[in-house]
């Protein structure tokens, strides 16, 4: 049967998460599923990397090829899609099944990307469409740059690593006392779809020892351009471990006291759209972090941020700082004859603590942020811990979005890792529905960003709004109290085995854990003794 006819007669079934994405896009746009699906495929084709295969367990919506491609109404569209997917893969389809699999993969990735894009535009679907159109122009500019021709802005350089790519091999644990440690290669794209990791365990389990060893081992393998940002939330013990800080070649920033040289309101560009979107994003993030803020306070916050940007837009430094936003908020309160409240007190504290870059300083914010090696100690910040961490994460995300995809060595599939973001006590962040953290996890794999999350329990990764369990490549569980459901989702085991493992985790000895290790059997859960930092 001819390929085009085979694609037309095939049935394309989505995963549950893709089905949720399709429903969300449909609600926000009013478009039918087949039109959104075609947009999703096109969106995926904008990415230079090949999409991951769609999960084999697909219980969502099913679209027939005739419905998806509308062959009777537009006979040219399906051949064009097939040609574009083959060109994107840089090969001819070996079989019809391979072609169908690639259509499914692009469809699923495209839906995920569109949801992220929509969130980044405040749920405004028309704005999303405008941004996609603008991206086409930007991609053409970047194509000119790759060919050595200056683009409209006169740029001829690209942020692309040109050095040799080395494997970032990290020991995890020993299956038996006599055996060599089993290792994973963090940047091996031939084996792993991303470089994100999760380590769960209660206090005293050895969780911090494992992550410190993993990071020290990783930094030994990386060149000096790879950054590391460790957000030390709980006790400041990582920041106080001088041998670890030396091992990663890091700098400790103790807050309050030190100043983070990060601009909390800096943007890649200061167009009207960017300003409006950034103002709404601040409102959304602060609303999630500070649940006592009412709708009117949220609106005043967005108004103060937006007015600050508009005031400074045509100045040498168009980004406000917390002091400027606080002044704008105070102006709004005076205009409306309002008394100080929880919002004004929050801005007062953020300004008084002098946590971030300020406009009156002569030194600009550090750039690029993703190449720094920082341990940021925020354990003494009280109620400002989360907002401080989220500000750093937001600026990392904005910087990441402006970068091209990171280099991959075609000979061995090794990817250049630009930055590793480590978040201690991540359960406090996961439940806050932070779009910037979710964005780094979703989009970071192709940009060379790795996220490592430390939690008290595997249950912490089970969040309603974002499925972290699908996004984390490396998962290691140490002693913890957990429900079988979380173990099942993270490790992909049966319900009965998940029950046994959950019981086992509650009784686990310190420095011991479970996880899926390479070369120990596909999908097989291994028990191991971790390689702690103090043994390096």
Coordinates of C-alpha atoms in Angstrom, one line a residue:
X1 CA 0.0 0.0 0.0
X2 CA 1.4 3.5 -0.8
X3 CA 2.7 5.4 2.2
X4 CA 0.3 8.3 1.9
X5 CA -2.7 6.0 1.8
X6 CA -1.3 4.1 4.8
X7 CA -1.0 7.3 6.8
X8 CA -4.5 8.3 5.7
X9 CA -6.1 5.0 6.9
X10 CA -4.2 4.8 10.2
X11 CA -5.7 5.7 13.5
X12 CA -3.8 8.1 15.8
X13 CA -4.5 7.6 19.5
X14 CA -3.3 10.0 22.2
X15 CA -2.0 9.4 25.7
X16 CA -4.0 10.7 28.6
X17 CA -1.7 13.7 29.1
X18 CA -1.9 14.6 25.4
X19 CA -5.7 14.3 25.5
X20 CA -5.7 16.7 28.4
X21 CA -3.5 19.1 26.4
X22 CA -5.8 18.9 23.4
X23 CA -8.9 19.6 25.6
X24 CA -7.2 22.6 27.2
X25 CA -6.2 24.0 23.8
X26 CA -9.7 23.4 22.5
X27 CA -11.3 25.2 25.4
X28 CA -9.0 28.2 25.0
X29 CA -9.2 28.5 21.2
X30 CA -12.6 27.0 20.2
X31 CA -10.8 25.2 17.4
X32 CA -11.7 21.6 16.5
X33 CA -9.3 18.8 17.5
X34 CA -8.1 18.0 14.0
X35 CA -7.0 21.7 13.4
X36 CA -5.2 21.9 16.7
X37 CA -3.5 18.6 15.9
X38 CA -2.2 19.9 12.6
X39 CA -1.0 23.0 14.4
X40 CA 0.7 20.8 17.0
X41 CA 2.6 18.8 14.3
X42 CA 3.8 22.0 12.7
X43 CA 4.9 23.3 16.1
X44 CA 6.9 20.2 16.8
X45 CA 8.6 20.5 13.4
X46 CA 9.9 23.9 14.5
X47 CA 12.2 22.0 17.0
X48 CA 15.4 20.7 15.5
X49 CA 15.6 17.6 17.7
X50 CA 13.7 14.4 16.9
X51 CA 10.7 13.9 19.2
X52 CA 10.6 11.1 21.7
X53 CA 8.3 8.2 20.7
X54 CA 4.8 8.5 22.1
X55 CA 4.2 6.4 25.1
X56 CA 2.9 2.9 24.2
X57 CA 0.0 3.2 26.7
X58 CA -2.4 5.5 24.9
X59 CA -5.9 5.8 26.4
X60 CA -6.9 9.2 25.1
X61 CA -8.7 10.5 22.0
X62 CA -8.4 8.7 18.7
X63 CA -8.3 10.6 15.4
X64 CA -8.6 8.8 12.0
X65 CA -6.0 9.8 9.4
X66 CA -8.8 11.0 7.1
X67 CA -10.0 13.3 9.9
X68 CA -6.6 14.5 11.0
X69 CA -5.3 15.3 7.5
X70 CA -8.6 16.2 5.8
X71 CA -7.3 14.6 2.6
X72 CA -10.6 15.0 0.7
X73 CA -10.7 18.7 1.4
X74 CA -6.9 19.3 0.9
X75 CA -5.2 16.5 -1.0
X76 CA -1.8 18.3 -0.8
X77 CA -1.5 18.6 3.0
X78 CA -0.7 14.9 3.9
X79 CA 2.1 14.6 1.3
X80 CA 3.5 17.8 2.5
X81 CA 3.4 16.6 6.2
X82 CA 5.0 13.3 5.2
X83 CA 7.8 15.1 3.3
X84 CA 8.4 17.6 6.2
X85 CA 8.6 14.8 8.8
X86 CA 11.0 12.8 6.6
X87 CA 13.2 15.9 6.0
X88 CA 13.1 16.6 9.8
X89 CA 14.3 13.1 10.5
X90 CA 16.9 13.4 7.8
X91 CA 16.1 10.0 6.4
X92 CA 13.5 8.2 4.3
X93 CA 10.9 6.2 6.2
X94 CA 12.0 2.6 6.5
X95 CA 8.5 1.3 7.0
X96 CA 5.0 2.7 7.0
X97 CA 4.9 1.9 10.8
X98 CA 7.9 4.2 11.3
X99 CA 6.1 7.0 9.5
X100 CA 3.0 6.5 11.7
X101 CA 5.2 6.5 14.8
X102 CA 6.8 9.8 13.8
X103 CA 3.5 11.4 13.2
X104 CA 2.4 10.3 16.6
X105 CA 5.6 11.6 18.2
X106 CA 5.4 15.0 16.5
X107 CA 1.7 15.3 17.4
X108 CA 2.3 14.5 21.1
X109 CA 5.4 16.8 21.4
X110 CA 3.6 19.6 19.6
X111 CA 0.6 19.5 21.9
X112 CA 3.0 19.7 24.9
X113 CA 4.8 22.6 23.4
X114 CA 1.6 24.5 22.5
X115 CA 0.3 24.2 26.1
X116 CA 3.6 25.6 27.3
X117 CA 3.5 28.4 24.8
X118 CA -0.1 29.1 25.7
X119 CA 0.8 29.3 29.4
X120 CA 3.7 31.7 28.5
X121 CA 1.1 34.0 26.9
X122 CA -1.2 34.1 29.8
X123 CA -3.8 31.8 28.2
X124 CA -4.3 34.3 25.3
X125 CA -4.6 32.1 22.2
X126 CA -4.6 34.9 19.6
X127 CA -1.3 36.1 21.2
X128 CA 0.1 32.6 20.9
X129 CA -0.7 32.5 17.2
X130 CA 1.0 35.9 16.8
X131 CA 4.1 34.6 18.6
X132 CA 4.2 31.5 16.4
X133 CA 4.2 33.7 13.3
X134 CA 6.9 35.9 14.8
X135 CA 8.9 32.8 15.5
X136 CA 9.0 31.9 11.8
X137 CA 10.7 35.3 11.1
X138 CA 13.1 34.7 14.0
X139 CA 14.0 31.2 12.7
X140 CA 14.7 32.7 9.3
X141 CA 17.1 35.2 11.0
X142 CA 18.8 32.3 12.8
X143 CA 19.1 30.4 9.6
X144 CA 21.0 33.4 8.2
X145 CA 23.2 33.5 11.2
X146 CA 24.1 29.8 10.8
X147 CA 25.1 30.6 7.2
X148 CA 27.3 33.4 8.3
X149 CA 25.0 36.2 7.2
X150 CA 24.0 39.0 9.7
X151 CA 20.4 39.0 10.6
X152 CA 18.2 42.1 10.9
X153 CA 19.8 42.9 14.2
X154 CA 23.3 42.5 12.8
X155 CA 24.1 39.4 14.8
X156 CA 26.4 36.8 13.3
X157 CA 27.2 34.9 16.5
X158 CA 25.4 32.0 18.1
X159 CA 25.6 30.6 21.6
X160 CA 26.7 27.2 20.6
X161 CA 29.4 25.1 22.3
X162 CA 32.2 24.2 19.9
X163 CA 34.5 22.2 22.1
X164 CA 34.8 18.4 22.5
X165 CA 31.8 16.7 24.1
X166 CA 32.7 14.4 26.9
X167 CA 30.4 11.8 28.7
X168 CA 29.1 13.1 32.0
X169 CA 29.3 9.7 33.8
X170 CA 28.0 9.6 37.4
X171 CA 28.3 6.7 39.8
X172 CA 25.1 5.9 41.6
X173 CA 25.5 2.9 43.8
X174 CA 26.9 -0.6 44.3
X175 CA 24.6 -3.7 43.8
X176 CA 26.9 -5.6 46.2
X177 CA 29.8 -4.6 48.4
X178 CA 32.4 -6.2 46.1
X179 CA 31.0 -4.7 42.8
X180 CA 32.1 -1.6 41.1
X181 CA 29.5 1.3 41.3
X182 CA 26.8 1.3 38.6
X183 CA 27.0 4.6 36.7
X184 CA 24.8 6.6 34.4
X185 CA 25.9 8.9 31.6
X186 CA 23.8 12.0 32.1
X187 CA 24.2 13.4 28.6
X188 CA 23.8 10.3 26.5
X189 CA 20.9 11.0 24.2
X190 CA 21.1 7.5 22.6
X191 CA 20.0 6.0 25.9
X192 CA 18.1 8.8 27.7
X193 CA 15.4 11.2 26.6
X194 CA 16.5 13.9 29.1
X195 CA 18.9 14.6 31.9
X196 CA 16.4 15.4 34.7
X197 CA 16.7 13.5 38.0
X198 CA 14.9 13.1 41.3
X199 CA 16.2 11.9 44.6
X200 CA 13.7 11.3 47.4
X201 CA 14.4 10.4 51.0
X202 CA 13.7 11.6 54.6
X203 CA 16.3 13.3 56.7
X204 CA 19.2 11.0 57.5
X205 CA 18.6 8.7 54.5
X206 CA 21.7 9.8 52.6
X207 CA 19.8 11.8 50.0
X208 CA 22.1 14.9 50.3
X209 CA 25.2 12.7 50.2
X210 CA 24.1 11.1 47.0
X211 CA 23.2 14.4 45.2
X212 CA 26.5 16.1 46.3
X213 CA 28.4 13.1 45.0
X214 CA 26.5 13.2 41.7
X215 CA 27.1 16.9 41.2
X216 CA 30.8 16.7 42.2
X217 CA 31.3 13.8 39.7
X218 CA 29.4 15.7 37.0
X219 CA 31.4 18.9 37.4
X220 CA 34.6 16.8 37.0
X221 CA 33.4 15.7 33.6
X222 CA 32.1 19.1 32.4
X223 CA 34.0 22.0 30.9
X224 CA 34.1 25.3 32.6
X225 CA 31.1 26.7 30.6
X226 CA 28.7 24.3 32.3
X227 CA 26.9 26.1 35.2
X228 CA 25.3 24.8 38.4
X229 CA 22.7 26.5 40.5
X230 CA 22.0 24.8 43.8
X231 CA 19.1 26.3 45.8
X232 CA 19.8 25.2 49.4
X233 CA 16.4 25.5 51.1
X234 CA 16.4 23.5 54.3
X235 CA 19.4 24.0 56.7
X236 CA 22.2 25.6 54.7
X237 CA 24.3 22.5 55.3
X238 CA 25.2 22.1 51.6
X239 CA 26.4 25.7 51.5
X240 CA 28.5 25.2 54.6
X241 CA 30.2 22.1 53.2
X242 CA 33.4 23.8 51.9
X243 CA 34.8 20.5 50.4
X244 CA 31.7 20.2 48.3
X245 CA 31.8 23.8 47.2
X246 CA 35.4 23.4 46.2
X247 CA 34.7 20.2 44.4
X248 CA 32.2 21.9 42.1
X249 CA 34.2 25.1 41.7
X250 CA 31.3 27.0 43.2
X251 CA 30.5 30.2 45.0
X252 CA 28.2 30.4 48.0
X253 CA 25.7 33.2 48.3
X254 CA 24.1 33.4 51.8
X255 CA 20.8 35.3 51.9
X256 CA 20.1 37.6 53.5
X257 CA 23.5 39.2 53.6
X258 CA 24.9 38.6 50.1
X259 CA 23.2 40.1 47.0
X260 CA 22.2 37.9 44.2
X261 CA 23.5 39.6 41.0
X262 CA 20.2 38.7 39.2
X263 CA 17.8 41.2 37.8
X264 CA 14.3 40.1 39.1
X265 CA 12.5 41.9 36.3
X266 CA 14.8 41.6 33.3
X267 CA 13.4 40.5 30.0
X268 CA 14.9 39.5 26.7
X269 CA 13.0 42.3 25.0
X270 CA 10.7 45.1 26.2
X271 CA 7.9 45.2 23.7
X272 CA 4.4 46.0 24.8
X273 CA 3.5 42.3 24.5
X274 CA 6.5 41.2 26.5
X275 CA 5.7 43.8 29.3
X276 CA 2.1 42.9 29.5
X277 CA 2.9 39.2 29.6
X278 CA 5.6 39.6 32.2
X279 CA 3.3 41.6 34.4
X280 CA 0.6 38.9 34.3
X281 CA 3.2 36.2 34.9
X282 CA 4.4 38.0 38.1
X283 CA 0.8 38.2 39.2
X284 CA 0.3 34.5 38.6
X285 CA 3.4 33.4 40.4
X286 CA 2.9 35.6 43.4
X287 CA -0.7 34.4 43.6
X288 CA 0.4 30.8 43.9
X289 CA 3.1 31.6 46.5
X290 CA 1.0 34.0 48.6
X291 CA -2.5 32.6 48.7
X292 CA -3.8 35.4 50.9
X293 CA -3.5 37.9 48.1
X294 CA -7.0 38.7 46.9
X295 CA -8.1 39.5 43.3
X296 CA -7.8 43.3 43.8
X297 CA -4.3 43.0 45.3
X298 CA -3.3 40.7 42.4
X299 CA -4.5 43.3 39.9
X300 CA -2.6 46.1 41.7
X301 CA 0.6 44.0 41.6
X302 CA 0.3 43.5 37.9
X303 CA -0.5 47.2 37.4
X304 CA 2.6 48.3 39.4
X305 CA 4.9 46.0 37.5
X306 CA 3.4 47.1 34.1
X307 CA 3.7 50.8 35.0
X308 CA 7.3 50.3 36.1
X309 CA 8.2 48.7 32.7
X310 CA 6.4 51.4 30.8
X311 CA 8.2 54.2 32.7
X312 CA 11.6 52.7 32.0
X313 CA 11.0 51.2 28.6
X314 CA 13.0 53.8 26.7
X315 CA 15.8 54.3 29.2
X316 CA 19.3 52.9 29.2
X317 CA 18.2 50.3 31.8
X318 CA 14.6 49.3 30.9
X319 CA 14.2 46.8 33.8
X320 CA 12.8 47.9 37.2
X321 CA 14.0 46.5 40.5
X322 CA 12.0 45.8 43.6
X323 CA 12.5 49.3 44.9
X324 CA 11.0 50.8 41.7
X325 CA 8.0 48.4 41.7
X326 CA 7.4 49.2 45.4
X327 CA 7.3 52.9 44.7
X328 CA 4.8 52.3 41.9
X329 CA 2.7 50.2 44.2
X330 CA 2.7 53.0 46.8
X331 CA 1.6 55.5 44.2
X332 CA -1.3 53.2 43.3
X333 CA -2.3 53.0 47.0
X334 CA -2.1 56.7 47.4
X335 CA -4.2 57.3 44.3
X336 CA -6.9 54.9 45.5
X337 CA -6.6 56.1 49.2
X338 CA -5.7 52.6 50.4
X339 CA -4.1 51.5 53.7
X340 CA -1.0 49.3 53.7
X341 CA -1.9 45.6 53.5
X342 CA -0.2 42.2 53.0
X343 CA 0.8 43.1 49.4
X344 CA 2.5 46.4 50.3
X345 CA 4.2 44.6 53.2
X346 CA 5.5 41.9 50.9
X347 CA 7.0 44.4 48.5
X348 CA 8.5 46.3 51.4
X349 CA 10.2 43.2 52.7
X350 CA 11.5 42.2 49.3
X351 CA 13.0 45.6 48.9
X352 CA 14.3 45.9 52.5
X353 CA 16.2 42.6 52.4
X354 CA 18.2 43.8 49.3
X355 CA 18.3 40.2 47.9
X356 CA 18.7 41.1 44.2
X357 CA 20.4 43.5 41.8
X358 CA 19.3 47.1 42.3
X359 CA 19.2 49.9 39.7
X360 CA 21.4 52.2 41.8
X361 CA 24.3 49.8 41.6
X362 CA 27.0 50.3 39.0
X363 CA 27.5 46.6 38.4
X364 CA 25.0 45.1 35.9
X365 CA 23.3 41.7 36.6
X366 CA 25.5 38.7 35.9
X367 CA 25.2 37.4 32.4
X368 CA 24.9 34.7 31.3
X369 CA 23.3 33.3 34.5
X370 CA 23.3 29.7 33.3
X371 CA 27.2 29.5 33.3
X372 CA 27.5 30.4 37.0
X373 CA 28.3 27.9 39.7
X374 CA 26.3 29.0 42.7
X375 CA 25.1 27.5 46.0
X376 CA 22.3 29.8 47.0
X377 CA 21.6 29.5 50.8
X378 CA 18.1 30.7 51.5
X379 CA 17.3 28.8 54.6
X380 CA 17.1 31.9 56.8
X381 CA 14.7 33.9 54.6
X382 CA 11.5 32.6 56.2
X383 CA 8.5 33.5 54.1
X384 CA 10.6 34.8 51.3
X385 CA 12.4 31.5 50.5
X386 CA 10.0 30.5 47.7
X387 CA 9.8 33.9 46.0
X388 CA 13.6 34.2 46.0
X389 CA 14.1 30.8 44.5
X390 CA 11.3 31.4 41.9
X391 CA 12.9 34.7 40.8
X392 CA 16.2 32.9 40.1
X393 CA 14.3 30.0 38.3
X394 CA 12.3 32.6 36.2
X395 CA 15.5 34.3 35.0
X396 CA 17.1 31.0 34.2
X397 CA 14.1 30.1 32.2
X398 CA 14.0 33.3 30.3
X399 CA 17.7 32.9 29.5
X400 CA 17.2 29.3 28.4
X401 CA 14.3 30.2 26.0
X402 CA 16.6 32.6 24.1
X403 CA 19.3 30.0 23.5
X404 CA 19.5 27.7 20.5
X405 CA 19.4 23.9 21.1
X406 CA 22.5 22.6 22.7
X407 CA 25.1 20.7 20.6
X408 CA 25.0 17.0 20.1
X409 CA 28.0 15.0 18.9
X410 CA 26.6 13.0 15.9
X411 CA 29.3 10.4 16.4
X412 CA 28.2 9.3 19.9
X413 CA 25.0 11.2 20.8
X414 CA 26.5 13.1 23.7
X415 CA 24.8 16.4 24.4
X416 CA 26.4 19.5 25.8
X417 CA 24.9 20.2 29.2
X418 CA 24.8 24.0 29.7
X419 CA 23.4 24.1 33.3
X420 CA 22.3 21.9 36.1
X421 CA 19.6 23.4 38.4
X422 CA 19.3 21.6 41.8
X423 CA 16.4 22.3 44.1
X424 CA 16.5 21.1 47.7
X425 CA 13.2 20.4 49.5
X426 CA 11.5 20.7 46.1
X427 CA 8.1 19.7 47.5
X428 CA 7.6 23.4 48.5
X429 CA 8.0 24.4 44.8
X430 CA 6.1 21.6 43.1
X431 CA 2.8 22.3 44.8
X432 CA 3.1 26.1 43.9
X433 CA 2.5 25.3 40.2
X434 CA 5.5 27.4 39.0
X435 CA 5.3 27.7 35.2
X436 CA 9.0 28.6 35.0
X437 CA 10.2 25.5 36.7
X438 CA 7.8 23.4 34.6
X439 CA 9.1 25.2 31.5
X440 CA 12.7 24.3 32.3
X441 CA 11.8 20.7 32.8
X442 CA 9.6 20.5 29.7
X443 CA 11.9 22.5 27.3
X444 CA 15.3 22.1 29.0
X445 CA 16.2 18.7 27.6
X446 CA 16.8 20.1 24.1
X447 CA 18.5 23.2 25.4
X448 CA 21.0 21.3 27.5
X449 CA 19.5 22.1 30.9
X450 CA 19.2 19.4 33.6
X451 CA 17.0 19.7 36.7
X452 CA 17.6 17.7 39.8
X453 CA 14.9 17.7 42.5
X454 CA 15.3 16.6 46.1
X455 CA 12.1 15.7 48.0
X456 CA 11.2 14.0 51.3
X457 CA 8.9 11.4 49.6
X458 CA 8.1 10.1 46.1
X459 CA 4.6 11.3 46.8
X460 CA 5.8 14.9 46.3
X461 CA 6.2 14.4 42.5
X462 CA 2.5 13.5 42.1
X463 CA 0.9 16.9 41.3
X464 CA -2.4 17.5 39.6
X465 CA -1.4 20.3 37.3
X466 CA 1.9 18.8 36.0
X467 CA 3.0 15.2 35.7
X468 CA 6.6 15.3 37.0
X469 CA 6.7 11.5 36.9
X470 CA 6.7 11.5 33.1
X471 CA 9.5 14.1 32.9
X472 CA 12.1 12.7 35.2
X473 CA 14.6 10.3 33.5
X474 CA 16.6 9.3 36.6
X475 CA 14.7 8.5 39.8
X476 CA 16.3 7.2 43.0
X477 CA 14.4 6.5 46.2
X478 CA 16.0 6.3 49.6
X479 CA 14.3 5.7 53.0
X480 CA 10.9 7.4 53.0
X481 CA 7.3 7.0 53.7
X482 CA 5.3 6.8 50.5
X483 CA 2.2 5.5 48.8
X484 CA 2.5 2.6 46.3
X485 CA 0.9 4.8 43.6
X486 CA 3.8 7.2 43.5
X487 CA 6.3 4.3 43.3
X488 CA 4.3 2.7 40.5
X489 CA 4.2 5.8 38.4
X490 CA 7.9 6.7 38.9
X491 CA 9.4 3.3 38.4
X492 CA 6.7 1.8 36.0
X493 CA 6.3 -1.3 38.1
X494 CA 3.1 -3.4 38.8
X495 CA 0.7 -2.5 41.6
X496 CA 1.8 -5.4 43.7
X497 CA 5.5 -4.7 43.3
X498 CA 4.8 -1.0 44.1
X499 CA 3.2 -2.1 47.4
X500 CA 6.2 -4.2 48.3
X501 CA 8.6 -1.5 47.4
X502 CA 6.7 1.1 49.4
X503 CA 6.9 -1.1 52.4
X504 CA 10.6 -1.7 51.8
X505 CA 11.3 2.0 51.5
X506 CA 9.9 2.6 54.9
X507 CA 12.4 0.2 56.4
X508 CA 15.4 1.1 54.2
X509 CA 18.8 1.5 55.9
X510 CA 20.6 4.8 55.5
X511 CA 22.7 5.1 52.4
X512 CA 20.6 2.5 50.6
X513 CA 18.1 3.0 47.9
X514 CA 16.2 1.6 44.9
X515 CA 15.9 2.7 41.3
X516 CA 16.3 1.5 37.7
X517 CA 20.0 1.3 36.9
X518 CA 21.5 0.7 33.4
X519 CA 22.8 -2.8 32.5
X520 CA 20.9 -4.3 35.4
X521 CA 17.9 -5.5 33.3
X522 CA 15.5 -3.4 31.3
X523 CA 12.9 -1.9 33.6
X524 CA 14.2 -3.9 36.5
X525 CA 14.3 -2.2 39.9
X526 CA 17.7 -2.6 41.6
X527 CA 18.6 -2.3 45.3
X528 CA 21.9 -0.6 45.9
X529 CA 24.1 1.2 48.4
X530 CA 24.7 4.7 47.2
X531 CA 28.1 6.2 46.5
X532 CA 28.1 9.1 49.0
X533 CA 30.1 12.3 48.6
X534 CA 32.3 11.5 51.6
X535 CA 33.7 8.5 49.7
X536 CA 34.9 10.4 46.7

